[in-house]
Amino acid sequence: MNHVLEPATSISLVRQEVLGLPAYDPGADPDEVARVSGTGRVIKLSNNESPFGVSPAVAEAMRLRLADGFSRYPDPTGKRLAETIGRTLAVPAGHVVLGNGSENILELLCQAVLDPGDLVTTQAPGFSLHEIFPRMMGARVEKVPVTAGFGFDAGAWRDALAAGPKLVFLANPCNPTGAILTAGELERVVAGTPESALLVLDEAYCEFARPDPEYPDGLAVLRGQDRPWIVLRTFSKAYGLAGIRVGFGVASDAGLVHALNRVRTPYNVNQPAQDAAIAALGDHTHLADTVRRTRLELARITDRLRGAGFRVAPSSANFVFVDTDHGSDWVAKELHRAGIIVKAWREPGYETFIRASLSTPKRTTSSSGA
Ligand SMILES: *Cc1c(COP(=O)(O)O)cnc(C)c1O
């Protein structure tokens, strides 16, 4: 995705905002790394995917769907999934919006809400799509740095929110650090965000953080707030369904869901994805097992890295953010020779950091895709 837009004859058609967009970095191509590694296998730790597979209930739902065939369009409203989510989280199904991954909902929010010149506030280091989608719409993005210890900078956030953003993107746990905002910190963000602004809480990794007593339930904090908000969740991480593309948002009100439904493509979530998500939500054992095993690995890897003298951010997610003391691109390339793919960080101030997904103690499976 790093190629320059060509040929020149087409470039004149492309909007200025698009020409200036940074490309999303999905990490190195596993097929390419398999070729250069010489080990004949690839260990992909670049996309925070689950090494623990899917629930057997998902496998069964996929078998049934296959028997039924693929000739029909999916349910455009995803009502069975929205109702299941509503029941599971005790929210009205009409406040649920479904996405082709939660990334899709980030995109829809920007399309529905942002005018050129609007201000968007998010955190640095952060998730690149929290910047790319706003810029696609011609919005300005202000990134609030974390503290030296990877924590929430209350003063910097207070000032940034006072500047009057229209949209606030905040991930909890944060990607790439894995650090969490406490209930108190989240409440300060909520209190400081202008009531005219939309507060987006991206909880892609919430399942892993939930056992932490300090980690707040974003829905519990935002429910009852008389202001626009949306909490985003995904089936890509703890549920092990990254390849099937399904995520959802729970919004403050049905009006926001209606607006997102207007801008989305009508069949944005395919039927196998809807079926898989419903089945996944019903299997608490598989989720609990994935979280338990991930947290054991988090403790083990963090100890090992710190013991070896590396600075590691305090993660509550399924990845670690590590200062290697060397250029991140160089480190990533060296690891390719061992067949290991990590994500080299490139944000200013973090060019010596890599983000590595947690896996199993001995993972030798090769995989492909983004
Ligand atoms: C992985 C991730 C997502 C969403 O992934 P989808 O696969 O599109 O659901 C969203 N936000 C953050 C911060 C992520 O790391």
Coordinates of C-alpha atoms and ligand atoms in Angstrom, one line a residue:
M1 CA 0.0 0.0 0.0
N2 CA 3.0 2.3 -0.2
H3 CA 2.9 2.9 -3.9
V4 CA 2.5 6.4 -5.2
L5 CA -0.8 7.2 -6.9
E6 CA -0.3 6.9 -10.7
P7 CA -0.7 7.7 -13.5
A8 CA -0.5 11.5 -13.5
T9 CA -3.7 11.7 -15.6
S10 CA -5.7 10.3 -12.7
I11 CA -4.0 12.3 -10.0
S12 CA -5.7 15.5 -11.1
L13 CA -9.1 13.9 -10.3
V14 CA -8.2 12.9 -6.8
R15 CA -9.2 15.1 -3.9
Q16 CA -6.4 17.0 -2.2
E17 CA -7.1 15.4 1.2
V18 CA -6.7 11.9 -0.4
L19 CA -3.4 12.8 -2.0
G20 CA -2.0 13.8 1.4
L21 CA -3.2 10.7 3.3
P22 CA -0.7 8.5 5.0
A23 CA -1.1 4.8 4.0
Y24 CA -2.4 2.4 6.6
D25 CA 0.5 0.1 7.5
P26 CA -0.8 -3.6 7.8
G27 CA 2.7 -4.8 8.6
A28 CA 4.9 -7.1 6.5
D29 CA 3.4 -9.6 4.1
P30 CA 3.8 -13.1 5.6
D31 CA 4.4 -14.7 2.2
E32 CA 7.3 -12.3 1.6
V33 CA 8.7 -12.9 5.1
A34 CA 8.4 -16.7 4.6
R35 CA 10.5 -16.2 1.4
V36 CA 13.3 -14.3 3.2
S37 CA 13.3 -16.1 6.5
G38 CA 14.9 -19.3 5.6
T39 CA 13.2 -21.0 8.6
G40 CA 10.2 -22.1 6.4
R41 CA 7.7 -20.8 8.9
V42 CA 6.2 -17.5 9.9
I43 CA 5.2 -16.2 13.4
K44 CA 2.9 -13.3 12.7
L45 CA 2.8 -10.9 15.7
S46 CA 1.9 -7.8 13.8
N47 CA -1.9 -7.5 14.0
N48 CA -3.0 -8.5 17.5
E49 CA -4.8 -11.6 16.2
S50 CA -5.8 -14.4 18.5
P51 CA -3.7 -17.6 18.5
F52 CA -6.5 -19.4 20.2
G53 CA -8.9 -19.8 17.3
V54 CA -12.6 -19.5 17.4
S55 CA -15.3 -21.0 19.6
P56 CA -16.6 -24.4 18.4
A57 CA -20.0 -22.7 18.3
V58 CA -18.7 -20.4 15.5
A59 CA -17.4 -23.4 13.6
E60 CA -20.9 -25.0 13.8
A61 CA -22.6 -21.8 12.7
M62 CA -20.3 -21.6 9.7
R63 CA -21.1 -25.2 8.8
L64 CA -24.8 -24.5 8.9
R65 CA -24.4 -21.3 6.8
L66 CA -22.4 -23.2 4.2
A67 CA -25.2 -25.8 4.0
D68 CA -27.6 -23.0 3.4
G69 CA -25.6 -21.4 0.6
F70 CA -24.5 -17.9 -0.2
S71 CA -27.0 -16.9 -2.9
R72 CA -29.0 -14.5 -0.7
Y73 CA -27.9 -11.0 0.4
P74 CA -27.3 -10.7 4.1
D75 CA -29.8 -9.2 6.5
P76 CA -29.2 -5.4 5.8
T77 CA -30.2 -4.4 9.3
G78 CA -28.4 -7.3 11.1
K79 CA -31.3 -7.4 13.5
R80 CA -30.6 -10.8 15.0
L81 CA -27.0 -9.8 15.9
A82 CA -28.1 -6.3 17.0
E83 CA -30.7 -7.9 19.3
T84 CA -28.2 -10.4 20.7
I85 CA -25.8 -7.6 21.4
G86 CA -28.6 -5.6 23.0
R87 CA -29.5 -8.4 25.3
T88 CA -25.9 -9.2 26.2
L89 CA -25.1 -5.6 27.1
A90 CA -28.5 -4.5 28.3
V91 CA -28.8 -1.8 25.7
P92 CA -31.6 -1.1 23.2
A93 CA -31.0 -3.0 19.9
G94 CA -31.8 0.3 18.2
H95 CA -28.7 1.9 19.7
V96 CA -26.5 -0.8 18.1
V97 CA -24.7 -0.2 14.7
L98 CA -22.8 -3.0 12.9
G99 CA -19.7 -2.7 10.9
N100 CA -17.4 -4.6 8.6
G101 CA -14.9 -4.6 11.5
S102 CA -15.1 -1.7 13.9
E103 CA -12.7 0.1 11.5
N104 CA -15.7 0.5 9.2
I105 CA -17.6 2.3 12.0
L106 CA -14.7 4.7 12.6
E107 CA -14.9 5.5 8.9
L108 CA -18.7 5.9 8.9
L109 CA -18.5 8.2 11.9
C110 CA -16.1 10.5 10.1
Q111 CA -18.3 10.4 7.0
A112 CA -21.4 11.3 8.9
V113 CA -20.0 13.9 11.2
L114 CA -17.0 15.7 9.8
D115 CA -16.8 18.8 7.7
P116 CA -13.5 20.1 6.2
G117 CA -11.7 22.0 8.8
D118 CA -13.3 20.4 11.8
L119 CA -11.1 19.5 14.7
V120 CA -10.6 15.9 15.9
T121 CA -8.7 15.0 19.1
T122 CA -7.0 11.7 19.7
Q123 CA -4.0 10.3 21.5
A124 CA -0.3 9.8 20.5
P125 CA 1.0 7.2 20.0
G126 CA -2.2 5.9 18.7
F127 CA -4.2 3.9 16.2
S128 CA -3.5 5.2 12.7
L129 CA -7.1 5.0 11.5
H130 CA -8.1 7.5 14.3
E131 CA -6.1 10.0 12.2
I132 CA -6.4 8.7 8.6
F133 CA -10.3 8.7 8.4
P134 CA -10.7 12.2 9.8
R135 CA -8.0 13.5 7.4
M136 CA -9.8 11.8 4.5
M137 CA -12.7 14.1 5.3
G138 CA -10.5 17.2 5.4
A139 CA -10.6 17.5 9.2
R140 CA -7.6 18.6 11.4
V141 CA -6.3 16.1 13.9
E142 CA -4.7 17.1 17.2
K143 CA -2.9 14.2 18.9
V144 CA -2.4 14.5 22.7
P145 CA 0.8 12.8 23.8
V146 CA 0.9 10.2 26.6
T147 CA 3.1 10.9 29.6
A148 CA 6.7 9.6 29.7
G149 CA 5.4 6.5 31.5
F150 CA 2.8 5.9 28.8
G151 CA 0.0 7.2 31.0
F152 CA -2.9 9.6 30.5
D153 CA -1.8 13.3 30.6
A154 CA -4.8 14.9 32.3
G155 CA -3.5 18.5 31.8
A156 CA -2.7 18.0 28.1
W157 CA -6.1 16.5 27.5
R158 CA -7.9 19.3 29.4
D159 CA -6.2 21.9 27.1
A160 CA -6.9 19.8 23.9
L161 CA -10.6 19.3 24.7
A162 CA -10.9 23.0 25.5
A163 CA -9.9 23.7 21.9
G164 CA -13.4 22.5 20.8
P165 CA -13.1 19.3 18.9
K166 CA -16.1 18.0 17.0
L167 CA -15.0 14.4 17.4
V168 CA -12.8 12.7 20.1
F169 CA -11.3 9.3 19.4
L170 CA -10.0 7.5 22.5
A171 CA -8.9 3.9 22.7
N172 CA -9.1 2.1 26.0
P173 CA -6.9 0.0 26.3
C174 CA -4.7 2.2 24.1
N175 CA -3.2 0.8 20.9
P176 CA -0.1 0.6 20.7
T177 CA 0.8 0.9 24.4
G178 CA -1.8 -1.4 25.8
A179 CA -2.1 1.0 28.8
I180 CA -5.5 1.6 30.3
L181 CA -7.4 4.7 31.4
T182 CA -8.8 4.3 34.8
A183 CA -12.5 5.2 35.6
G184 CA -11.4 8.5 37.0
E185 CA -9.3 9.4 33.9
L186 CA -12.2 8.4 31.6
E187 CA -14.6 10.5 33.7
R188 CA -12.3 13.5 33.3
V189 CA -12.3 13.1 29.5
V190 CA -16.1 12.8 29.5
A191 CA -16.4 15.9 31.7
G192 CA -14.0 17.9 29.5
T193 CA -15.4 17.0 26.1
P194 CA -17.7 19.7 24.8
E195 CA -21.4 18.6 24.8
S196 CA -21.5 19.5 21.1
A197 CA -18.8 16.9 20.4
L198 CA -19.1 13.2 19.7
L199 CA -17.0 11.1 22.1
V200 CA -15.9 7.8 20.6
L201 CA -14.5 5.2 23.0
D202 CA -12.7 2.5 21.0
E203 CA -12.7 -0.7 23.2
A204 CA -11.2 -3.1 20.7
Y205 CA -9.2 -4.8 23.5
C206 CA -11.6 -4.4 26.5
E207 CA -12.1 -8.2 27.0
F208 CA -8.4 -8.6 27.9
A209 CA -8.4 -5.6 30.3
R210 CA -11.6 -6.4 32.1
P211 CA -9.9 -8.5 34.9
D212 CA -8.0 -5.3 35.9
P213 CA -9.8 -3.7 38.9
E214 CA -8.8 -0.3 37.6
Y215 CA -10.3 -0.8 34.1
P216 CA -13.7 0.9 33.7
D217 CA -16.7 -0.4 31.8
G218 CA -17.0 2.4 29.2
L219 CA -20.7 1.7 28.7
A220 CA -21.3 2.1 32.5
V221 CA -19.5 5.4 32.5
L222 CA -21.2 6.8 29.4
R223 CA -24.7 5.4 29.9
G224 CA -26.9 8.2 31.3
Q225 CA -24.5 10.9 30.1
D226 CA -26.7 13.5 28.3
R227 CA -24.3 14.0 25.4
P228 CA -23.4 12.2 22.1
W229 CA -21.1 9.1 22.5
I230 CA -20.5 5.7 21.0
V231 CA -18.6 2.7 22.3
L232 CA -16.9 0.5 19.7
R233 CA -16.2 -3.2 20.1
T234 CA -14.9 -5.9 17.8
F235 CA -15.0 -9.6 17.2
S236 CA -11.5 -9.4 15.7
K237 CA -9.4 -9.6 18.8
A238 CA -10.5 -11.7 21.8
Y239 CA -13.1 -13.6 19.8
G240 CA -10.5 -14.6 17.2
L241 CA -12.6 -13.5 14.2
A242 CA -10.4 -10.9 12.5
G243 CA -10.7 -12.6 9.1
I244 CA -14.4 -12.4 9.0
R245 CA -14.7 -8.7 9.6
V246 CA -17.4 -7.8 12.1
G247 CA -17.5 -5.1 14.9
F248 CA -20.2 -3.0 16.4
G249 CA -20.9 0.3 18.2
V250 CA -23.3 1.1 21.0
A251 CA -24.5 4.7 20.6
S252 CA -26.0 7.2 23.0
D253 CA -29.1 7.5 20.9
A254 CA -30.9 6.0 17.9
G255 CA -30.4 9.3 15.9
L256 CA -26.6 8.6 15.6
V257 CA -27.3 5.0 14.5
H258 CA -29.7 6.4 11.8
A259 CA -27.1 8.7 10.5
L260 CA -24.5 5.9 10.3
N261 CA -27.0 3.7 8.5
R262 CA -27.4 6.4 5.9
V263 CA -23.7 6.5 5.0
R264 CA -22.9 2.8 5.2
T265 CA -23.1 0.5 2.2
P266 CA -26.4 -1.5 2.7
Y267 CA -24.8 -4.9 3.1
N268 CA -21.7 -3.9 4.9
V269 CA -21.7 -7.0 7.2
N270 CA -22.0 -10.3 5.4
Q271 CA -24.2 -13.1 6.6
P272 CA -21.4 -15.5 7.8
A273 CA -20.0 -12.7 9.8
Q274 CA -23.4 -12.0 11.5
D275 CA -23.9 -15.7 12.2
A276 CA -20.3 -16.0 13.6
A277 CA -20.7 -13.0 15.9
I278 CA -24.0 -14.3 17.3
A279 CA -22.4 -17.7 18.0
A280 CA -19.3 -16.1 19.5
L281 CA -21.3 -14.0 21.9
G282 CA -22.9 -17.2 23.2
D283 CA -19.7 -19.0 24.2
H284 CA -18.4 -17.4 27.4
T285 CA -16.0 -20.3 28.1
H286 CA -14.0 -19.8 24.9
L287 CA -13.7 -16.1 25.6
A288 CA -12.7 -16.6 29.2
D289 CA -10.1 -19.2 28.2
T290 CA -8.6 -16.9 25.5
V291 CA -8.4 -14.0 28.0
R292 CA -6.9 -16.2 30.7
R293 CA -4.2 -17.6 28.5
T294 CA -3.4 -14.2 26.9
R295 CA -2.9 -12.6 30.3
L296 CA -0.6 -15.4 31.4
E297 CA 1.5 -14.8 28.3
L298 CA 1.4 -11.1 28.9
A299 CA 2.9 -11.5 32.3
R300 CA 5.5 -14.0 31.1
I301 CA 6.6 -12.0 28.1
T302 CA 6.7 -8.7 30.0
D303 CA 8.8 -10.2 32.7
R304 CA 11.2 -11.8 30.2
L305 CA 11.6 -8.5 28.3
R306 CA 12.0 -6.4 31.4
G307 CA 14.4 -8.9 32.8
A308 CA 16.5 -8.5 29.6
G309 CA 16.6 -4.8 30.2
F310 CA 13.9 -3.6 27.7
R311 CA 11.5 -0.8 28.5
V312 CA 8.0 -2.2 28.1
A313 CA 4.8 -0.2 28.4
P314 CA 2.3 -1.5 31.0
S315 CA -0.1 -3.4 28.8
S316 CA -3.5 -4.8 29.6
A317 CA -4.1 -6.0 26.1
N318 CA -2.9 -8.8 23.9
F319 CA 0.3 -7.1 22.8
V320 CA 3.3 -5.4 24.2
F321 CA 5.0 -2.1 23.1
V322 CA 8.7 -2.4 23.5
D323 CA 11.6 0.1 23.2
T324 CA 14.3 -1.8 21.4
D325 CA 16.9 1.1 21.5
H326 CA 17.4 0.5 17.8
G327 CA 15.5 1.8 14.7
S328 CA 12.2 -0.1 14.6
D329 CA 12.4 -0.8 10.9
W330 CA 15.9 -2.3 11.3
V331 CA 14.7 -4.5 14.2
A332 CA 11.6 -5.6 12.3
K333 CA 13.8 -6.6 9.3
E334 CA 16.2 -8.5 11.5
L335 CA 13.3 -10.4 13.0
H336 CA 12.1 -11.3 9.5
R337 CA 15.2 -13.4 9.1
A338 CA 13.8 -15.6 12.0
G339 CA 10.4 -15.6 10.4
I340 CA 8.9 -13.3 13.0
I341 CA 6.7 -10.4 12.0
V342 CA 6.2 -7.5 14.5
K343 CA 4.9 -4.0 13.8
A344 CA 7.7 -1.4 13.6
W345 CA 6.4 1.9 15.1
R346 CA 7.1 5.1 13.2
E347 CA 5.4 7.9 15.1
P348 CA 7.7 10.7 16.2
G349 CA 9.4 9.8 19.5
Y350 CA 8.6 6.1 19.2
E351 CA 10.8 5.2 16.2
T352 CA 12.7 2.7 18.4
F353 CA 9.5 0.9 19.5
I354 CA 8.0 -2.3 18.1
R355 CA 4.5 -3.6 18.9
A356 CA 4.3 -7.4 19.2
S357 CA 1.1 -9.4 19.6
L358 CA 1.1 -12.1 22.3
S359 CA 0.9 -15.6 21.2
T360 CA 1.2 -19.1 22.7
P361 CA 4.5 -20.1 24.4
K362 CA 5.3 -22.2 21.4
R363 CA 3.6 -21.0 18.3
T364 CA 4.8 -22.4 15.0
T365 CA 1.7 -22.0 12.8
S366 CA 2.2 -20.1 9.6
S367 CA -0.6 -17.7 8.6
S368 CA -1.2 -15.3 5.8
G369 CA -3.3 -12.2 5.2
A370 CA -3.3 -8.8 6.8
Ligands
LIG1 C1 -7.9 -3.8 15.8 C2 -8.5 -2.5 16.2 C3 -9.7 -2.0 15.8 C4 -10.6 -2.8 14.9 O1 -10.5 -3.8 14.2 P1 -11.6 -4.4 13.3 O2 -10.9 -5.7 12.9 O3 -11.9 -3.5 12.2 O4 -12.8 -4.6 14.1 C5 -10.2 -0.8 16.2 N1 -9.5 0.0 17.0 C6 -8.3 -0.4 17.4 C7 -7.6 0.5 18.4 C8 -7.7 -1.6 17.1 O5 -6.5 -1.9 17.5

